[in-house]
Short mmCIF file of N, CA and C in Angstrom, two decimals:
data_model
loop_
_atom_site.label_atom_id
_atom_site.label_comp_id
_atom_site.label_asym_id
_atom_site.label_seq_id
_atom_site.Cartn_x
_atom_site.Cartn_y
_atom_site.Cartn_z
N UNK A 1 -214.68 -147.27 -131.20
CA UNK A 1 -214.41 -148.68 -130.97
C UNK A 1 -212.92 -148.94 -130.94
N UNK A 2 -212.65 -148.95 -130.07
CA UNK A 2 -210.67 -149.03 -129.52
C UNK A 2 -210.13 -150.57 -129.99
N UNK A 3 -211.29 -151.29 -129.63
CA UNK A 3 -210.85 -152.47 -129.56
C UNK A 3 -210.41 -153.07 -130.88
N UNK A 4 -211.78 -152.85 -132.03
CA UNK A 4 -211.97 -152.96 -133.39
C UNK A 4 -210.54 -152.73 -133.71
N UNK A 5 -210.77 -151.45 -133.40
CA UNK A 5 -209.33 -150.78 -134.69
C UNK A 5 -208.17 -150.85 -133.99
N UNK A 6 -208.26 -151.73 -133.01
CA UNK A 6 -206.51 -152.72 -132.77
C UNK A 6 -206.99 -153.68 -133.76
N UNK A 7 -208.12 -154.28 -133.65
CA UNK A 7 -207.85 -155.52 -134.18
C UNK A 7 -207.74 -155.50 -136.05
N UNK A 8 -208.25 -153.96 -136.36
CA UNK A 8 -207.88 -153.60 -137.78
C UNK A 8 -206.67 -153.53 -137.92
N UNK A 9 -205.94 -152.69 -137.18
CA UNK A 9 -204.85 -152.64 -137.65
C UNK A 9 -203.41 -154.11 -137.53
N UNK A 10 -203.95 -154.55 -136.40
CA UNK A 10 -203.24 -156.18 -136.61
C UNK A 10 -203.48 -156.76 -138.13
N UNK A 11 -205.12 -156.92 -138.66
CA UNK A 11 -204.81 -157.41 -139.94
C UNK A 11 -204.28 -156.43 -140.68
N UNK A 12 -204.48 -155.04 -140.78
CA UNK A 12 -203.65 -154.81 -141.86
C UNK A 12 -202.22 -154.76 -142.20
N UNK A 13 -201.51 -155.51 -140.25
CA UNK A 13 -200.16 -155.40 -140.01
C UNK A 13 -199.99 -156.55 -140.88
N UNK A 14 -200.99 -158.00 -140.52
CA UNK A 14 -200.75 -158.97 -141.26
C UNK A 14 -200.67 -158.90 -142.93
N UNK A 15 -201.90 -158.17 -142.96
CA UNK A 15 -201.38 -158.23 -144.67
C UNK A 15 -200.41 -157.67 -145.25
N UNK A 16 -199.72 -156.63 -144.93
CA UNK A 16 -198.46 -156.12 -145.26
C UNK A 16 -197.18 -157.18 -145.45
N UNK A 17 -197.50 -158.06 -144.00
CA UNK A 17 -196.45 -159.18 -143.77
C UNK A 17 -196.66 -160.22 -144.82
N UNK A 18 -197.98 -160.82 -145.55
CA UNK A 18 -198.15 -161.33 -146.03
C UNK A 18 -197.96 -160.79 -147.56
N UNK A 19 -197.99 -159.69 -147.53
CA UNK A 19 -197.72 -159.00 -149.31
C UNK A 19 -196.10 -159.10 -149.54
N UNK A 20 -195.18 -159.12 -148.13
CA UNK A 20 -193.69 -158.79 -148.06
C UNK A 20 -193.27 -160.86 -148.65
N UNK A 21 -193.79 -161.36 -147.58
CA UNK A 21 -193.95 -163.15 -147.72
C UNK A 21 -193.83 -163.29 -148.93
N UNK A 22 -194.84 -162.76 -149.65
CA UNK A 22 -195.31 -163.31 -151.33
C UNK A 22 -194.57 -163.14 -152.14
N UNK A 23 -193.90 -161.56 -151.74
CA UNK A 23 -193.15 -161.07 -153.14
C UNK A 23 -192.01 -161.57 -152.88
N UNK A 24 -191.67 -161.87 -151.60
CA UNK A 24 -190.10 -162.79 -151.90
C UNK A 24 -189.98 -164.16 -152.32
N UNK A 25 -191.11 -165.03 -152.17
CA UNK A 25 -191.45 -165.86 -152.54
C UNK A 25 -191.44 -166.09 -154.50
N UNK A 26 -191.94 -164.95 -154.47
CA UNK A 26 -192.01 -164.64 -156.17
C UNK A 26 -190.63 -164.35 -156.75
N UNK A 27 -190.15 -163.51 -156.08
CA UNK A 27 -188.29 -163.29 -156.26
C UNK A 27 -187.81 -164.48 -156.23
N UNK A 28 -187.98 -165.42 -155.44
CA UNK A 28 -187.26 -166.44 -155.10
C UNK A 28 -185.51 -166.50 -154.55
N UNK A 29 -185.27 -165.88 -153.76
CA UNK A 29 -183.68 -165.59 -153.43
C UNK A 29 -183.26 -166.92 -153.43
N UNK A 30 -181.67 -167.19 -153.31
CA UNK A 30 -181.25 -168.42 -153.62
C UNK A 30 -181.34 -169.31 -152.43
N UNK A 31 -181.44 -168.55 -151.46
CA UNK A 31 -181.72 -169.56 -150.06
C UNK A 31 -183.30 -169.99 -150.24
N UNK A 32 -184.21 -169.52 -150.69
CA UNK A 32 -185.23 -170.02 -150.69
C UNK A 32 -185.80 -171.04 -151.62
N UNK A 33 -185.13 -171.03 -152.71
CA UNK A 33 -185.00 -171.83 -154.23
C UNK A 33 -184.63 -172.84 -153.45
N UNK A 34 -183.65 -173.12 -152.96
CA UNK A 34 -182.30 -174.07 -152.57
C UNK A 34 -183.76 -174.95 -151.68
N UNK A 35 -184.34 -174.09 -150.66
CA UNK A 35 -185.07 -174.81 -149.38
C UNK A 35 -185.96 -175.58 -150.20
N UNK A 36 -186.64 -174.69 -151.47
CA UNK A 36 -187.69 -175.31 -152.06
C UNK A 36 -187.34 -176.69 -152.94
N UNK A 37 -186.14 -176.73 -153.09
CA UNK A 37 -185.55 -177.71 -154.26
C UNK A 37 -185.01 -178.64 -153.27
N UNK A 38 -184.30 -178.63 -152.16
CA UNK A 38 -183.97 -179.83 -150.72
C UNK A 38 -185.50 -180.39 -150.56
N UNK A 39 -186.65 -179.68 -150.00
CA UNK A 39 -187.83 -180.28 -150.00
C UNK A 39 -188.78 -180.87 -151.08
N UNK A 40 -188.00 -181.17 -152.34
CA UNK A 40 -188.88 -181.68 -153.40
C UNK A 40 -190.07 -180.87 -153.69
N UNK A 41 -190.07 -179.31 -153.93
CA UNK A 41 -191.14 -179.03 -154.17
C UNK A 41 -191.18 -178.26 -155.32
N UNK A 42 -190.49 -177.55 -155.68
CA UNK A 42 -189.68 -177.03 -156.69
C UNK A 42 -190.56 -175.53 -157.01
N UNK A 43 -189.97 -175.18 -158.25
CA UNK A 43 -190.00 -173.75 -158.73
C UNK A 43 -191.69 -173.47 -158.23
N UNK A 44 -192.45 -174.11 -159.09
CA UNK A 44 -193.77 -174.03 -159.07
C UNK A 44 -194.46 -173.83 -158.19
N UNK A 45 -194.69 -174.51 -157.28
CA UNK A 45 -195.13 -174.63 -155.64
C UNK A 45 -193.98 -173.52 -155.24
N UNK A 46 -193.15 -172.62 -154.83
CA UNK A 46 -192.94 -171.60 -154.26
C UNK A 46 -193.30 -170.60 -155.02
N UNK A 47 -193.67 -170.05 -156.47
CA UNK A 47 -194.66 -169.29 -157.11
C UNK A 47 -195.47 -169.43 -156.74
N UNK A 48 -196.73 -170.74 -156.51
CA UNK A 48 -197.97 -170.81 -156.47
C UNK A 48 -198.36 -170.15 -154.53
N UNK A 49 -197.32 -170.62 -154.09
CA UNK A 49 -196.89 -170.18 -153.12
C UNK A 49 -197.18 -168.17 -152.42
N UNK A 50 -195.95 -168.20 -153.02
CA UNK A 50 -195.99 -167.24 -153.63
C UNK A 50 -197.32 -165.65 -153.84
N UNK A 51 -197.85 -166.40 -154.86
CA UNK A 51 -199.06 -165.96 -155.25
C UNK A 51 -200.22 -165.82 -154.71
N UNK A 52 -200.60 -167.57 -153.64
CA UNK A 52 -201.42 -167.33 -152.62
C UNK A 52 -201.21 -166.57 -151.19
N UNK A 53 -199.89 -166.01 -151.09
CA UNK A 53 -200.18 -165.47 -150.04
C UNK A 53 -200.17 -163.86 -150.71
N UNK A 54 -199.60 -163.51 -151.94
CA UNK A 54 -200.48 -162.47 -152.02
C UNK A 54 -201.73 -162.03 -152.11
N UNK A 55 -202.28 -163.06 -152.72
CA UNK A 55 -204.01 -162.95 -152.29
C UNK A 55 -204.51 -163.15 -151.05
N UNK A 56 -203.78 -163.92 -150.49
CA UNK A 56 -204.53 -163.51 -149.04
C UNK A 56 -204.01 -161.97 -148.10
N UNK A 57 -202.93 -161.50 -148.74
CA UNK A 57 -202.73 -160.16 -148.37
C UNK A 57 -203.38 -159.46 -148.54
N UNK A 58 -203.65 -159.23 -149.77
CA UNK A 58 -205.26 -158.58 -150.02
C UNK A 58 -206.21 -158.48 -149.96
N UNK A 59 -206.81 -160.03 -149.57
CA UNK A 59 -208.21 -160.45 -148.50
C UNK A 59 -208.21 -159.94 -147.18
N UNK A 60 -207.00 -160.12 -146.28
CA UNK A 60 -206.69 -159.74 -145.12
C UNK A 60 -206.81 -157.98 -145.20
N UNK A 61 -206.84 -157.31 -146.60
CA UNK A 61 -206.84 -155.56 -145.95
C UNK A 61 -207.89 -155.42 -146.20
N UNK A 62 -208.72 -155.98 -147.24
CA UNK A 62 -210.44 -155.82 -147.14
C UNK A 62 -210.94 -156.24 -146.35
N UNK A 63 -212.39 -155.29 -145.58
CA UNK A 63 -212.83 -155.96 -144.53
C UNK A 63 -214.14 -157.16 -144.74
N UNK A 64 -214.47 -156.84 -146.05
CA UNK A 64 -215.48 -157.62 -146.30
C UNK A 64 -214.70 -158.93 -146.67
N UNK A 65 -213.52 -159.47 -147.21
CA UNK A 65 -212.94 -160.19 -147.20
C UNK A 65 -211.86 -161.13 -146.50
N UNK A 66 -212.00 -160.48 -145.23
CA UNK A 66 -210.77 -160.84 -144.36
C UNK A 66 -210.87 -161.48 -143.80
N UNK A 67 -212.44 -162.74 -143.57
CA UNK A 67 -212.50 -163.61 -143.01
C UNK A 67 -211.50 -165.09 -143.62
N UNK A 68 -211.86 -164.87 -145.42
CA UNK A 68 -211.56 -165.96 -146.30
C UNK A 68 -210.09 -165.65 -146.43
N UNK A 69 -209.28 -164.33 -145.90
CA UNK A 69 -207.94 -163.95 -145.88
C UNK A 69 -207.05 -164.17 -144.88
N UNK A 70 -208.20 -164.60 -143.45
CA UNK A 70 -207.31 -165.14 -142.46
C UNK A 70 -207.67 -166.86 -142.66
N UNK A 71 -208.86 -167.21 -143.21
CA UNK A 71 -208.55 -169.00 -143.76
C UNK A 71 -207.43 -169.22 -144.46
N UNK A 72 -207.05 -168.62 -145.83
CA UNK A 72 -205.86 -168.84 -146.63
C UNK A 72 -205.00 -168.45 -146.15
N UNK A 73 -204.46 -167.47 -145.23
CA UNK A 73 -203.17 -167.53 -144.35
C UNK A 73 -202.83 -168.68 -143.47
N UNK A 74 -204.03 -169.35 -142.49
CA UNK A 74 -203.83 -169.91 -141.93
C UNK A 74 -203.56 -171.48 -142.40
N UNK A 75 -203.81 -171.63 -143.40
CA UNK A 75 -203.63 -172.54 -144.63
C UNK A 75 -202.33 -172.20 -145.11
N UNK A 76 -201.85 -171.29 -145.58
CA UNK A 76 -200.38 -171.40 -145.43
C UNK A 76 -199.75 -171.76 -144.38
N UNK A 77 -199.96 -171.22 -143.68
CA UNK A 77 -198.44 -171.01 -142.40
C UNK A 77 -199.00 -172.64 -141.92
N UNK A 78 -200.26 -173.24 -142.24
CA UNK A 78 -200.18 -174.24 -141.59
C UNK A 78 -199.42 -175.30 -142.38
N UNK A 79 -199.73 -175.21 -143.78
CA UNK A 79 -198.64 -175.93 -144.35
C UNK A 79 -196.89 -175.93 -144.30
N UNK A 80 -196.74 -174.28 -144.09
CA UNK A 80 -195.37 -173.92 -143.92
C UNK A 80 -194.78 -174.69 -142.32
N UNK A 81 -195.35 -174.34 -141.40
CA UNK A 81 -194.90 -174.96 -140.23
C UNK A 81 -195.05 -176.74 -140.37
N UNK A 82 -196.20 -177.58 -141.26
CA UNK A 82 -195.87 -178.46 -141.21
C UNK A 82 -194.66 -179.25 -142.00
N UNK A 83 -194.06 -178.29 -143.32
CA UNK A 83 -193.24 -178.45 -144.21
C UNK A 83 -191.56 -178.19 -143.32
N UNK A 84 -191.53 -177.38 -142.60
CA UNK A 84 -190.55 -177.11 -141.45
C UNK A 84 -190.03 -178.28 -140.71
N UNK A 85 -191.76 -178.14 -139.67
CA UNK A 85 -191.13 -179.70 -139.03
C UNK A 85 -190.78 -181.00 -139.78
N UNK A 86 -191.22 -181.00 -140.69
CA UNK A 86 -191.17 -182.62 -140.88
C UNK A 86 -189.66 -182.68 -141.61
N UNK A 87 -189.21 -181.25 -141.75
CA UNK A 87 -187.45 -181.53 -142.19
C UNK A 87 -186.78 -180.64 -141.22
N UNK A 88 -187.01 -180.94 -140.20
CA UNK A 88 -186.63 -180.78 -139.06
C UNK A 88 -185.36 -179.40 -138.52
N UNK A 89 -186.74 -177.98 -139.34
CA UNK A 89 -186.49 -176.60 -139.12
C UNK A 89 -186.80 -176.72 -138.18
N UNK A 90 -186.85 -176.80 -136.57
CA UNK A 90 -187.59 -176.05 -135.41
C UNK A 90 -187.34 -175.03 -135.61
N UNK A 91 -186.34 -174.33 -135.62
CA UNK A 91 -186.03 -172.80 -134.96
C UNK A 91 -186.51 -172.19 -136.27
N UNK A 92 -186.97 -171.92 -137.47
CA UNK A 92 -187.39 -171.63 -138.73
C UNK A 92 -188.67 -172.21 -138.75
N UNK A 93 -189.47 -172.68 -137.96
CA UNK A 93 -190.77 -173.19 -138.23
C UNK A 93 -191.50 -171.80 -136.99
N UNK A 94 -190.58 -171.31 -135.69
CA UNK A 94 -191.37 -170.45 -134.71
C UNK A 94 -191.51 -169.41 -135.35
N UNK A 95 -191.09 -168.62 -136.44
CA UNK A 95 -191.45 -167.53 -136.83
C UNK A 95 -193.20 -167.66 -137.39
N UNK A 96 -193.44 -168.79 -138.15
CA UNK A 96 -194.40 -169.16 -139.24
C UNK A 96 -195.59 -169.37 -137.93
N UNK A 97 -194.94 -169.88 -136.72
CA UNK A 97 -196.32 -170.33 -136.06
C UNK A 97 -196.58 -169.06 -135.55
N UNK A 98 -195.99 -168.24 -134.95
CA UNK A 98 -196.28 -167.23 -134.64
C UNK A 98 -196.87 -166.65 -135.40
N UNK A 99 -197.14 -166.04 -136.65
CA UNK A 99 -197.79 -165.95 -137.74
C UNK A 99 -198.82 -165.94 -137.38
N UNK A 100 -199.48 -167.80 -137.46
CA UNK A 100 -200.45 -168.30 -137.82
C UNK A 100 -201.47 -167.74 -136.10
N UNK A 101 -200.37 -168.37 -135.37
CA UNK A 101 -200.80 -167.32 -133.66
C UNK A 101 -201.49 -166.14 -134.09
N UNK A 102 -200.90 -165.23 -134.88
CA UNK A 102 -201.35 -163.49 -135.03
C UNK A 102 -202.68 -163.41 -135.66
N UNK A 103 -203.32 -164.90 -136.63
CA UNK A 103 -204.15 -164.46 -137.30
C UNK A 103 -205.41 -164.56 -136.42
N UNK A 104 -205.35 -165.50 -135.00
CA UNK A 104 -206.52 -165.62 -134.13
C UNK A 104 -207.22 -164.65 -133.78
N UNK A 105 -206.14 -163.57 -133.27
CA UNK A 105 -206.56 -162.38 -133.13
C UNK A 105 -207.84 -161.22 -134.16
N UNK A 106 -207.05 -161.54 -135.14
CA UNK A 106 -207.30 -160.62 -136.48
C UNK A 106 -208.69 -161.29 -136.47
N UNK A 107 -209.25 -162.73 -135.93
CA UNK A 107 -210.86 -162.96 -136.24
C UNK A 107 -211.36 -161.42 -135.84
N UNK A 108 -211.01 -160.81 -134.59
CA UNK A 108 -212.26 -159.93 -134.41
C UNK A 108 -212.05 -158.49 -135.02
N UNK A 109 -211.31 -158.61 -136.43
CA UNK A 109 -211.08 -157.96 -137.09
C UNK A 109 -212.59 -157.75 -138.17
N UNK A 110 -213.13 -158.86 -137.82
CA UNK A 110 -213.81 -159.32 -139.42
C UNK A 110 -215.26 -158.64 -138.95
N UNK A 111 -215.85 -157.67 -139.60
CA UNK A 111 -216.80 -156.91 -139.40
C UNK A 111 -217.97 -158.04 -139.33
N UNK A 112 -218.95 -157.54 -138.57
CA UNK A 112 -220.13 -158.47 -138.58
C UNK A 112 -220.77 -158.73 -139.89
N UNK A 113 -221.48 -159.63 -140.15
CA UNK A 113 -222.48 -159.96 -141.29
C UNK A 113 -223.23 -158.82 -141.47
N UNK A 114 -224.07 -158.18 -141.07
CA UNK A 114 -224.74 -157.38 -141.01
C UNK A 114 -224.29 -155.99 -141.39
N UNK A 115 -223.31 -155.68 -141.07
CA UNK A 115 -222.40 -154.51 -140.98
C UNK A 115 -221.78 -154.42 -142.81
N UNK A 116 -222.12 -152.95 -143.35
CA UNK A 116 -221.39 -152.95 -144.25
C UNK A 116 -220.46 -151.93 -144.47
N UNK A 117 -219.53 -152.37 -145.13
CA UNK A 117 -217.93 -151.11 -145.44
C UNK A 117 -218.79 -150.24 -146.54
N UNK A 118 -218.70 -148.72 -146.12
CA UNK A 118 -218.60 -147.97 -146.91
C UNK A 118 -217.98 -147.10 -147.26
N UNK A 119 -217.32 -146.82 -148.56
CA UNK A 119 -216.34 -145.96 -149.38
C UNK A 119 -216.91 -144.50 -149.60
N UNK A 120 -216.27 -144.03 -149.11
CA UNK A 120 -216.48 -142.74 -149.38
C UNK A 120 -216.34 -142.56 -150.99
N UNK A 121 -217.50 -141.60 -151.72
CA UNK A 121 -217.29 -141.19 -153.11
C UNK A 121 -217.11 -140.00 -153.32
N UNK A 122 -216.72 -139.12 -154.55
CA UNK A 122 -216.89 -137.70 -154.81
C UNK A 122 -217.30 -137.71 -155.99
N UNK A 123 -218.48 -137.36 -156.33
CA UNK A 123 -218.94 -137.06 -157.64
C UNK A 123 -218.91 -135.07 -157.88
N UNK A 124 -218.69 -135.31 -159.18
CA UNK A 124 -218.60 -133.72 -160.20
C UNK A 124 -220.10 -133.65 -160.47
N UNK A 125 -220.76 -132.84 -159.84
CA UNK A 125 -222.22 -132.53 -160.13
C UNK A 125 -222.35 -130.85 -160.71
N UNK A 126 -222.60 -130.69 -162.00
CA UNK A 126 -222.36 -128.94 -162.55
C UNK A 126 -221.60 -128.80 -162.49
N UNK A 127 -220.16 -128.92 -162.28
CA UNK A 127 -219.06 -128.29 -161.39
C UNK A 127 -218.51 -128.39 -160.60
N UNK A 128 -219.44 -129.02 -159.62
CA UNK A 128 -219.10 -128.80 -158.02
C UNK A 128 -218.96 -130.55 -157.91
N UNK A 129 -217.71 -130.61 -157.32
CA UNK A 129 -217.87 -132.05 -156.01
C UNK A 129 -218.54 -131.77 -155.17
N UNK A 130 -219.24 -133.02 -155.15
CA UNK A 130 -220.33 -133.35 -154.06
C UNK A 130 -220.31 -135.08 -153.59
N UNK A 131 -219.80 -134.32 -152.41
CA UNK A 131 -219.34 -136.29 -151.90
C UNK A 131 -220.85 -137.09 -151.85
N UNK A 132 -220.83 -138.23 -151.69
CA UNK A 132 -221.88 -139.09 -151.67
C UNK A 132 -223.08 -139.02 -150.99
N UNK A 133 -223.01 -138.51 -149.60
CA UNK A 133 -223.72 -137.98 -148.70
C UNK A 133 -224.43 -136.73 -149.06
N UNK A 134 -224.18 -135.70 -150.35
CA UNK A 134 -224.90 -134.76 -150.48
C UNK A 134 -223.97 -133.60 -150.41
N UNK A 135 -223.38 -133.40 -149.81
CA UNK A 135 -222.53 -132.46 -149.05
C UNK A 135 -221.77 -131.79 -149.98
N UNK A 136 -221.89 -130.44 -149.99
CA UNK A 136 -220.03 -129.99 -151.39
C UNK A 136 -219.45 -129.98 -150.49
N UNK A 137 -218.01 -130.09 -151.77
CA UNK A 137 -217.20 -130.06 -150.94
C UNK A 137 -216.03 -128.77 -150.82
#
């Protein structure tokens, strides 16, 4: 499936982007403090910030979860692009929409209902690994 695993690897491009988002968010560099404190929003809300887009980084690399990981992204960036415009970032709001653009894609990332992820295991049976399927290894 060629198609799938473009569209896997877009989300897992996204969640990377979204784990990089979070943790600077969490750092808080002084240009971003500064943006958060000009927009009345302060420390808190760029932690909480923060925080939710690391969880949706991590929704976005699970596949059983990556539907509710491209909602909470798109819930960010939609707040972020509307927090942009309305203090009148244009050119700092096209990165965020683009973003939110990338996650349309990533829908046909999201495995069917029906369809389930399975993990490969290795169990120690006597001695011997023996992956899940039966098989030594």
């Amino acid at each position: 499936m060629q198609v799938s695993s473009t569209f896997s690897v877009l989300a897992g491009t996204l969640a990377v982007v979204f784990w990089v988002i979070g943790f600077i968010h969490l750092l808080g560099p002084r240009f971003l403090r500064d943006a958060f404190e000009k927009w009345n929003y302060g420390t808190l809300v760029r932690l909480v910030t923060g925080t939710l887009e690391i969880v949706a980084a991590l929704m976005l690399a699970h596949p059983n979860l990556r539907g509710w990981g491209i909602a909470l992204a798109a819930l960010i960036m939609f707040g972020a692009v509307i927090t942009l415009l309305n203090h009148e970032q244009y050119l700092c709001a096209v990165p965020s929409i683009a973003l939110m653009a990338a996650l349309v894609p990533a829908i046909l990332a999201i495995p069917p209902a029906d369809h389930q992820v399975h993990y490969a295991t290795i169990q120690t049976v006597s001695g011997q690994q023996v992956a899940q399927n039966g098989h030594s290894l």
